[in-house]
Coordinates of N, CA and C in Angstrom, one line a residue:
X269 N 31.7 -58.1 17.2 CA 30.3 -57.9 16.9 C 29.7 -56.8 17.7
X270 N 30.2 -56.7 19.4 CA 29.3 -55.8 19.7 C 29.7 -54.2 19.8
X271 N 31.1 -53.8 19.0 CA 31.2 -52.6 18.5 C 30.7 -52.5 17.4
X272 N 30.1 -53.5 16.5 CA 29.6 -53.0 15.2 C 28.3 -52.5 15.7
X273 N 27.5 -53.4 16.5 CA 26.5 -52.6 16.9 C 26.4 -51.7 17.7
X274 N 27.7 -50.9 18.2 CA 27.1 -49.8 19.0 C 27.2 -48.6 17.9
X275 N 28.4 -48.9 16.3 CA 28.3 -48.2 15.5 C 27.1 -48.0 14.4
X276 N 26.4 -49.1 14.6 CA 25.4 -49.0 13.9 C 24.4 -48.5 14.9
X277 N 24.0 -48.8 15.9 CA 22.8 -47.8 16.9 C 23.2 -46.8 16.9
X278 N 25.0 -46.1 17.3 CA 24.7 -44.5 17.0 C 24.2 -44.0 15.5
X279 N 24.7 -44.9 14.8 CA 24.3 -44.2 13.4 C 22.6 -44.0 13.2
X280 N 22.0 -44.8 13.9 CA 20.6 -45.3 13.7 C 19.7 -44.0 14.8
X281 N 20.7 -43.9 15.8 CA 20.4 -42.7 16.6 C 20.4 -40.9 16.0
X282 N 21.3 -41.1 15.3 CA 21.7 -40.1 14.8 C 20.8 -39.7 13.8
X283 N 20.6 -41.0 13.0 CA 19.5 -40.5 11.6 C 18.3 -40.1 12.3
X284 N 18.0 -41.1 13.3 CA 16.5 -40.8 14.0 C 16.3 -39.2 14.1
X285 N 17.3 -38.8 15.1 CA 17.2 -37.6 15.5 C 17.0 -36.4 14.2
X286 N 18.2 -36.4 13.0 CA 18.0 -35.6 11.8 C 16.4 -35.9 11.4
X287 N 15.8 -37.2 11.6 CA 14.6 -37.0 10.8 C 13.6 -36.5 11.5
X288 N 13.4 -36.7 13.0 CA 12.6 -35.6 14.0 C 13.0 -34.4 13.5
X289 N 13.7 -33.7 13.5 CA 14.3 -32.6 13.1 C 13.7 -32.1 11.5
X290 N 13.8 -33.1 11.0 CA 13.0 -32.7 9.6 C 11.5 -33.1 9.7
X291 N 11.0 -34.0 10.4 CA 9.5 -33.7 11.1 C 8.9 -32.2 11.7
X292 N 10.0 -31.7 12.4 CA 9.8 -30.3 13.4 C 9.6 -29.5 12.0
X293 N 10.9 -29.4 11.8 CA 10.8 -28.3 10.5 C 9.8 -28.2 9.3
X294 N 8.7 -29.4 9.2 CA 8.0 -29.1 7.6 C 6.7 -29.1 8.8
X295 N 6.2 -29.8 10.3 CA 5.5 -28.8 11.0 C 5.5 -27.6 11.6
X296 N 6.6 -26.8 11.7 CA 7.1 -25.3 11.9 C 6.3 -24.6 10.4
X297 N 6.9 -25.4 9.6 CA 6.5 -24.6 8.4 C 5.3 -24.8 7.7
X298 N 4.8 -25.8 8.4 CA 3.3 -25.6 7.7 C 2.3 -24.7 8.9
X299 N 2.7 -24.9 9.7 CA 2.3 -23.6 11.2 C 2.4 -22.4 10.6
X300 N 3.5 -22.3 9.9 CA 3.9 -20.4 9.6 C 3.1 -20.4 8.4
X301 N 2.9 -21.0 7.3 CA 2.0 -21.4 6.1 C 0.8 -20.9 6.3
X302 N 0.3 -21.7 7.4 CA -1.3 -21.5 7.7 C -1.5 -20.5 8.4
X303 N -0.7 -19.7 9.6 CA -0.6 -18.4 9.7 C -0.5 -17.3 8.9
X304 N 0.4 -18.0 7.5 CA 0.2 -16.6 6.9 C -0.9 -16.7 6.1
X305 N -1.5 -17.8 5.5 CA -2.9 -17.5 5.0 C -4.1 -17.2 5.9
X306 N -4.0 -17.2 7.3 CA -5.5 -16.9 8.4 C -5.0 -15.2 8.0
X307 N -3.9 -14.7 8.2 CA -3.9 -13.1 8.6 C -3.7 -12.8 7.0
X308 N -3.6 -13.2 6.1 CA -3.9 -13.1 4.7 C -5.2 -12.4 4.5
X309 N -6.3 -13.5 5.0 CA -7.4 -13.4 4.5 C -8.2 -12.8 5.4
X310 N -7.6 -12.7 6.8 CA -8.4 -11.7 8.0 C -7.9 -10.3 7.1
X311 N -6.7 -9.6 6.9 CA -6.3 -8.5 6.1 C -7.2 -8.2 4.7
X312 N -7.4 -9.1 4.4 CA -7.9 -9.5 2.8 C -10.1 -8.7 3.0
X313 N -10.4 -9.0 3.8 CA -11.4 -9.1 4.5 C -11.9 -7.6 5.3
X314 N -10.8 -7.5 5.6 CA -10.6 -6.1 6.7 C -10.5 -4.5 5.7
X315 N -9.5 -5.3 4.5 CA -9.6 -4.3 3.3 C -10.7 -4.2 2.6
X316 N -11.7 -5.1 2.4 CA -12.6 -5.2 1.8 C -13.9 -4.3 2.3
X317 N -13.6 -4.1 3.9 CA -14.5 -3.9 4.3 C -14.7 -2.5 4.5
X318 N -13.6 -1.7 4.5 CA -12.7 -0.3 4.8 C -13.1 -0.3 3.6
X319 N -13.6 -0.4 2.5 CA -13.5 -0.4 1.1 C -14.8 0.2 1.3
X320 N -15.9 -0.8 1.3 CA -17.1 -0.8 1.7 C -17.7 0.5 2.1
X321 N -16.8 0.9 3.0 CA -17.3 2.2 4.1 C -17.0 3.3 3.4
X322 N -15.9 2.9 2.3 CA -15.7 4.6 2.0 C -16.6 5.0 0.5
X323 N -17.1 3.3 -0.1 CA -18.4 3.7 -1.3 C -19.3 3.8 -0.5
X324 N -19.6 3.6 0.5 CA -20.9 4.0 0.8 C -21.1 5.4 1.4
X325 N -20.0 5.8 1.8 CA -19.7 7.0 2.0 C -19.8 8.0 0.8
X326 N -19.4 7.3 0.0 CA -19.2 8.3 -1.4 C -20.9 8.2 -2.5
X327 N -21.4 7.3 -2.1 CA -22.6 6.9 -2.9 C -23.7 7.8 -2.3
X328 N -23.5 8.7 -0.8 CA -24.2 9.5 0.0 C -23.7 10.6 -0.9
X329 N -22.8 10.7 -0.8 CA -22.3 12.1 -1.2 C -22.7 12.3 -2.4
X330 N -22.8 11.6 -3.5 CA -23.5 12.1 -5.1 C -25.3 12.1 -4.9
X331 N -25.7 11.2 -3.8 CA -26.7 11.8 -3.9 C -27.5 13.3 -3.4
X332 N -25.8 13.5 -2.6 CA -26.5 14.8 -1.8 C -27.0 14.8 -0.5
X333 N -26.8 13.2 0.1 CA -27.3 13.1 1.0 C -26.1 13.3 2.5
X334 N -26.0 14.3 2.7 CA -24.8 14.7 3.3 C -24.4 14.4 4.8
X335 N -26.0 13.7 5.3 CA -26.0 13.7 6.6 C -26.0 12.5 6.8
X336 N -26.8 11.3 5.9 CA -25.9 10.1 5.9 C -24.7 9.8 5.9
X337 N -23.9 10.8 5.1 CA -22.2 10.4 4.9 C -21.7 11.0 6.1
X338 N -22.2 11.9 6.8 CA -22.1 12.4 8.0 C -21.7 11.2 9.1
X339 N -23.1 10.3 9.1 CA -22.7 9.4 10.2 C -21.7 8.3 9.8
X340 N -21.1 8.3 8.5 CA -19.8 7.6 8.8 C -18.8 7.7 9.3
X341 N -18.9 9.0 9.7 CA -17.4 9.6 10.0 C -16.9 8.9 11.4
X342 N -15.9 8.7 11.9 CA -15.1 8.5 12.7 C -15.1 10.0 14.1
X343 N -15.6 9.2 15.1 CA -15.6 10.2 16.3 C -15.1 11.8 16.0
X344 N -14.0 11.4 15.8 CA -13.0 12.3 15.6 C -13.3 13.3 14.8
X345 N -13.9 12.8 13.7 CA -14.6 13.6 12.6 C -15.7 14.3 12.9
X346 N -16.7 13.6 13.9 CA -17.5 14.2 14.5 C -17.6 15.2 15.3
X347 N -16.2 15.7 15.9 CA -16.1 16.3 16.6 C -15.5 17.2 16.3
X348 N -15.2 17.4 15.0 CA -14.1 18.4 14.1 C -15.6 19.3 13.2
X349 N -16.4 18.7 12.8 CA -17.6 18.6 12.0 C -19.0 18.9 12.2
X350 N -19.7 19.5 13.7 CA -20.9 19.2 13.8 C -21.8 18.9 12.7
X351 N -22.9 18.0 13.0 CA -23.4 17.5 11.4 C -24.0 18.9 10.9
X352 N -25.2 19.5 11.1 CA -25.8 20.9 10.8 C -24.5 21.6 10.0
X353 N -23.3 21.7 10.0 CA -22.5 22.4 9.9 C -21.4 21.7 8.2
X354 N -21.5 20.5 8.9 CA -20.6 19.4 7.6 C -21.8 19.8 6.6
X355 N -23.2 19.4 6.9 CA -24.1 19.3 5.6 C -24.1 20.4 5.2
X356 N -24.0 21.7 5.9 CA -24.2 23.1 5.2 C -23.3 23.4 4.2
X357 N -22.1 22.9 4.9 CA -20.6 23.4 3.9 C -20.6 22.6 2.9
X358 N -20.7 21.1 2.9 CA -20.7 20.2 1.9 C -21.3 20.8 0.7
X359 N -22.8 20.9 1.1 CA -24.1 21.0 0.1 C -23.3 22.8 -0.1
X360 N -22.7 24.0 0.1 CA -22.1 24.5 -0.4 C -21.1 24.4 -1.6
X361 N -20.0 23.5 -1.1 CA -18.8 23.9 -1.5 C -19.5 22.8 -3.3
X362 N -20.4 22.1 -3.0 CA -20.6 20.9 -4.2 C -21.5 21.9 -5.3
X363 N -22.8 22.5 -4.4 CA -24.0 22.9 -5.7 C -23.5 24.3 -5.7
X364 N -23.2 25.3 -5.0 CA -22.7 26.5 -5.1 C -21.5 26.9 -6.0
X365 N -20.6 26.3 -5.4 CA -18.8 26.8 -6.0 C -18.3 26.4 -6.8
X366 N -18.9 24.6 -6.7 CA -18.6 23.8 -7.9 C -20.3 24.2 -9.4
X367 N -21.0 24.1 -8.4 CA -22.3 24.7 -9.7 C -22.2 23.1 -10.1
X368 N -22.4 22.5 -9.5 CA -23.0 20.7 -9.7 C -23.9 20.1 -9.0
X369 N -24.6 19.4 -9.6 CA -25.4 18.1 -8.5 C -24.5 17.3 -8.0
X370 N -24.1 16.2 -9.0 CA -23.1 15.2 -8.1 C -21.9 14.9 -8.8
X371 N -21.3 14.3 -9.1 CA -20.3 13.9 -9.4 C -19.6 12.3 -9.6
X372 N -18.5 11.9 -10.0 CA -18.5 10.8 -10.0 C -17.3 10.6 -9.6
X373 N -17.2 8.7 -9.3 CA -15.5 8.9 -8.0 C -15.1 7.1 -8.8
X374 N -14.0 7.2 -8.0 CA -13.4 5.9 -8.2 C -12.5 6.1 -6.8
X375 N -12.3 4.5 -6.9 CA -11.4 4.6 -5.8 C -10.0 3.3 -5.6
X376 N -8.8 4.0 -5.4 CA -7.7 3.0 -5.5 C -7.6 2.3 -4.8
X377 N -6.7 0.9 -4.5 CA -6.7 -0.3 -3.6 C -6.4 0.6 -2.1
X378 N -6.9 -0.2 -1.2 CA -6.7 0.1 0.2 C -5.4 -0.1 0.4
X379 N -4.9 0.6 1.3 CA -3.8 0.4 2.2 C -3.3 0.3 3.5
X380 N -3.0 -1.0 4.2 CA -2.9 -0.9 5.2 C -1.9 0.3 5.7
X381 N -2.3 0.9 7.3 CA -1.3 1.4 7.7 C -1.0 0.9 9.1
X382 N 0.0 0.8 9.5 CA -0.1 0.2 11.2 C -0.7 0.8 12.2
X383 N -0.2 2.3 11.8 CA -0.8 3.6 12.7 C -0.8 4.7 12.2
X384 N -1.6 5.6 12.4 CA -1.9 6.7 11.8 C -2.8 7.8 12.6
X385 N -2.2 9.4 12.3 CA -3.1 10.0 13.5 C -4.0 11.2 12.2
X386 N -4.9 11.4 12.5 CA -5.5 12.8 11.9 C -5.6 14.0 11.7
X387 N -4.3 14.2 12.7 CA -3.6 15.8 12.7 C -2.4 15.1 13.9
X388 N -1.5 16.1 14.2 CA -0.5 16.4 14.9 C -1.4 16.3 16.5
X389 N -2.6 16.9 16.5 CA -3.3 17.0 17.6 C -4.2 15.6 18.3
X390 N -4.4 14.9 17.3 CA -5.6 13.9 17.6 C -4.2 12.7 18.2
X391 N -4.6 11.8 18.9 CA -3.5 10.5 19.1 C -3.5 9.5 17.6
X392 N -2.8 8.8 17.3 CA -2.7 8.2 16.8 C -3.3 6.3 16.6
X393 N -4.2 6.3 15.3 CA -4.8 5.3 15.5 C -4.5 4.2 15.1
X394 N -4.8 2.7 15.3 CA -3.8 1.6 14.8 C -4.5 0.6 13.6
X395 N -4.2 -0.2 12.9 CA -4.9 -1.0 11.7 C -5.9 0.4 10.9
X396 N -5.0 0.9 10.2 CA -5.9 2.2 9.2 C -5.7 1.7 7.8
X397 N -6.7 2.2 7.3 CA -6.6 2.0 5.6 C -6.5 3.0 4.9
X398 N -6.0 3.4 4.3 CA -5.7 4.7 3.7 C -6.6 4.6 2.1
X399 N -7.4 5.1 1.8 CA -7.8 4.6 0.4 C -8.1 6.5 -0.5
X400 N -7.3 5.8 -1.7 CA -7.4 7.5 -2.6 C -8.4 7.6 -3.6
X401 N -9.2 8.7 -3.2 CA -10.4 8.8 -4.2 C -10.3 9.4 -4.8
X402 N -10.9 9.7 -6.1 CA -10.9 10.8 -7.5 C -12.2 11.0 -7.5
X403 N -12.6 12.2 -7.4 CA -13.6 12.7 -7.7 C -13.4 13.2 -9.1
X404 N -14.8 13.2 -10.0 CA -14.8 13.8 -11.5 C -16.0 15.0 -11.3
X405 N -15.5 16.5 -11.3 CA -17.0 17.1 -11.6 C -17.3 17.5 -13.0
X406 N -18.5 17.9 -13.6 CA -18.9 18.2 -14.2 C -19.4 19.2 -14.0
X407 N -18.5 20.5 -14.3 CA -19.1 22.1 -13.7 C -19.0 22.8 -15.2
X408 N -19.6 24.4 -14.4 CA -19.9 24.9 -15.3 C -18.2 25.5 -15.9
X409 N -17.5 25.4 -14.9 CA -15.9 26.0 -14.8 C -15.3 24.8 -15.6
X410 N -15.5 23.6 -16.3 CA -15.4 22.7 -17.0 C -15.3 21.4 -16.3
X411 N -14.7 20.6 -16.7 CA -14.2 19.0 -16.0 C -13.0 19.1 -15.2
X412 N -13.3 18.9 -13.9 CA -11.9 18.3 -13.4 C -12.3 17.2 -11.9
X413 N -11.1 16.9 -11.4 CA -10.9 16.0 -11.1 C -10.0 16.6 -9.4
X414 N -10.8 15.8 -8.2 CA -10.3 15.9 -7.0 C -9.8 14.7 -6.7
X415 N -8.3 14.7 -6.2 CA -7.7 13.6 -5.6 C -7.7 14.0 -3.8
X416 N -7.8 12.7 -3.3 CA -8.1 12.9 -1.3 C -7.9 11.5 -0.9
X417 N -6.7 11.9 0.0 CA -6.8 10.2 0.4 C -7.9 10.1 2.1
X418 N -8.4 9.0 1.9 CA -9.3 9.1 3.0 C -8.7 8.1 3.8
X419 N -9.1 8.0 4.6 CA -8.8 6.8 6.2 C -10.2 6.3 6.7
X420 N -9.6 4.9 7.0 CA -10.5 4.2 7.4 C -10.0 3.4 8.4
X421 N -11.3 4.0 9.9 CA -10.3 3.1 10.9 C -11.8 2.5 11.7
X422 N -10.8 1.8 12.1 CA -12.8 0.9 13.1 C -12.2 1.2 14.8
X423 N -13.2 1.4 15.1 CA -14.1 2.4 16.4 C -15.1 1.8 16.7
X424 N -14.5 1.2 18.0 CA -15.8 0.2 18.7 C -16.7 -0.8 17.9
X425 N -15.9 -1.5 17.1 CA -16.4 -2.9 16.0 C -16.9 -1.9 14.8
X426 N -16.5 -0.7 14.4 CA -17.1 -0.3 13.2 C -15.9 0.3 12.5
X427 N -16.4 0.3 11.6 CA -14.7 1.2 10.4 C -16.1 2.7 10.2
X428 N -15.1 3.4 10.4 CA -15.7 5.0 10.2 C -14.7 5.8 9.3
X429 N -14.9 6.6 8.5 CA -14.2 7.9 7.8 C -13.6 9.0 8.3
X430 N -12.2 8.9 8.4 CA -11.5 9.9 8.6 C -10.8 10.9 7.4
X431 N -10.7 12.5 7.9 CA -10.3 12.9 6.5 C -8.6 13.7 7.0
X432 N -7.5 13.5 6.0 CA -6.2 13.7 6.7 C -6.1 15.3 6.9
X433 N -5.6 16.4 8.2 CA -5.3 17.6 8.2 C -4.1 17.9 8.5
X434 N -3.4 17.4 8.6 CA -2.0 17.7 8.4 C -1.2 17.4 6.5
X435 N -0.3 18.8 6.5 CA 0.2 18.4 5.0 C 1.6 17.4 5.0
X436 N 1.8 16.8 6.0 CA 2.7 15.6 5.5 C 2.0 14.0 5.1

C-alpha cells in the first residue's frame, strides 16, 4: 500500500506541476496579448495624430496661408527655411509657375519608421511617419498631379513636418 501511494503522489506531483505550467503559459500569453493591444493602440493613436499634422499642414497651404504651415515644420525645417523666405518661395512656386490659387491633396496611410534622418547631414530621428501626398493642380499648363512623401516626427511633445532631401 505504501508504494502505491508514493506512485500515486508522484503522479499527483507531476500533474500539479504540468498544470502550473499551463497556468504560467495562458498568463505569459495573456501579458503578451494585452501588450500587443496597449502598443496597438498607442501606434494606432500616434498615426492618427502624424496624420493630423500633415492636414493641417496642407489645409494652410490651399489657403495660401504659408506662414502658418510654416510653423509646423520641424526645427530642422526651420532652420533649412527661414519663414520670410519659405512664404516667398511657396507663394511663388504655387501662384506664379504653377498660375494657381490652391489646389487639392489627399493623403496615403502613415507609416511608421523606427528612424529616419532628413538628409545625409542632419542626425537621424526616431518613431517617424512617413505619409505620401498627392497634390492636384489646376493650371493654366493643364491638370497634374504632385507626389511627396512627407515626415512626421515629434520634437519636444509635438509632431512637426519634415520634407525628405536626400534622393534615396
Amino acid at each position: 500500500m505504501v508504494i502505491v501511494e508514493r506512485r500515486e503522489n508522484r503522479w499527483f506531483h507531476a500533474t500539479a506541476k504540468k498544470t502550473i505550467s499551463a497556468q504560467t503559459g495562458v498568463t505569459i500569453l495573456t501579458a503578451v496579448a494585452l501588450l500587443a493591444v496597449v502598443l496597438s493602440l498607442f501606434l494606432s493613436n500616434e498615426r492618427h495624430e502624424a496624420k493630423q499634422v500633415v492636414k493641417a499642414f496642407y489645409r494652410y497651404e490651399q489657403a495660401g496661408d504659408f506662414g502658418s504651415s510654416w510653423e509646423l515644420f520641424h526645427p530642422q525645417m526651420k532652420k533649412k527655411f527661414p519663414k520670410d523666405v519659405y512664404i516667398q518661395r511657396r507663394a511663388h512656386v504655387f501662384m506664379q509657375d504653377f498660375d494657381v490659387e490652391t489646389f487639392e491633396y489627399r493623403l496615403d496611410e502613415a507609416e511608421h519608421l523606427a528612424s529616419w534622418s532628413m538628409s545625409g547631414e542632419h542626425k537621424p530621428l526616431q518613431d517617424v511617419y512617413r505619409i505620401r501626398v498627392i497634390q492636384t493642380f489646376h493650371s493654366t499648363f493643364g491638370v497634374f498631379e504632385l507626389h511627396q512623401d512627407v515626415f512626421v516626427a515629434k520634437e519636444n511633445g509635438k509632431w512637426s513636418i519634415l520634407f525628405p532631401y536626400d534622393s534615396s
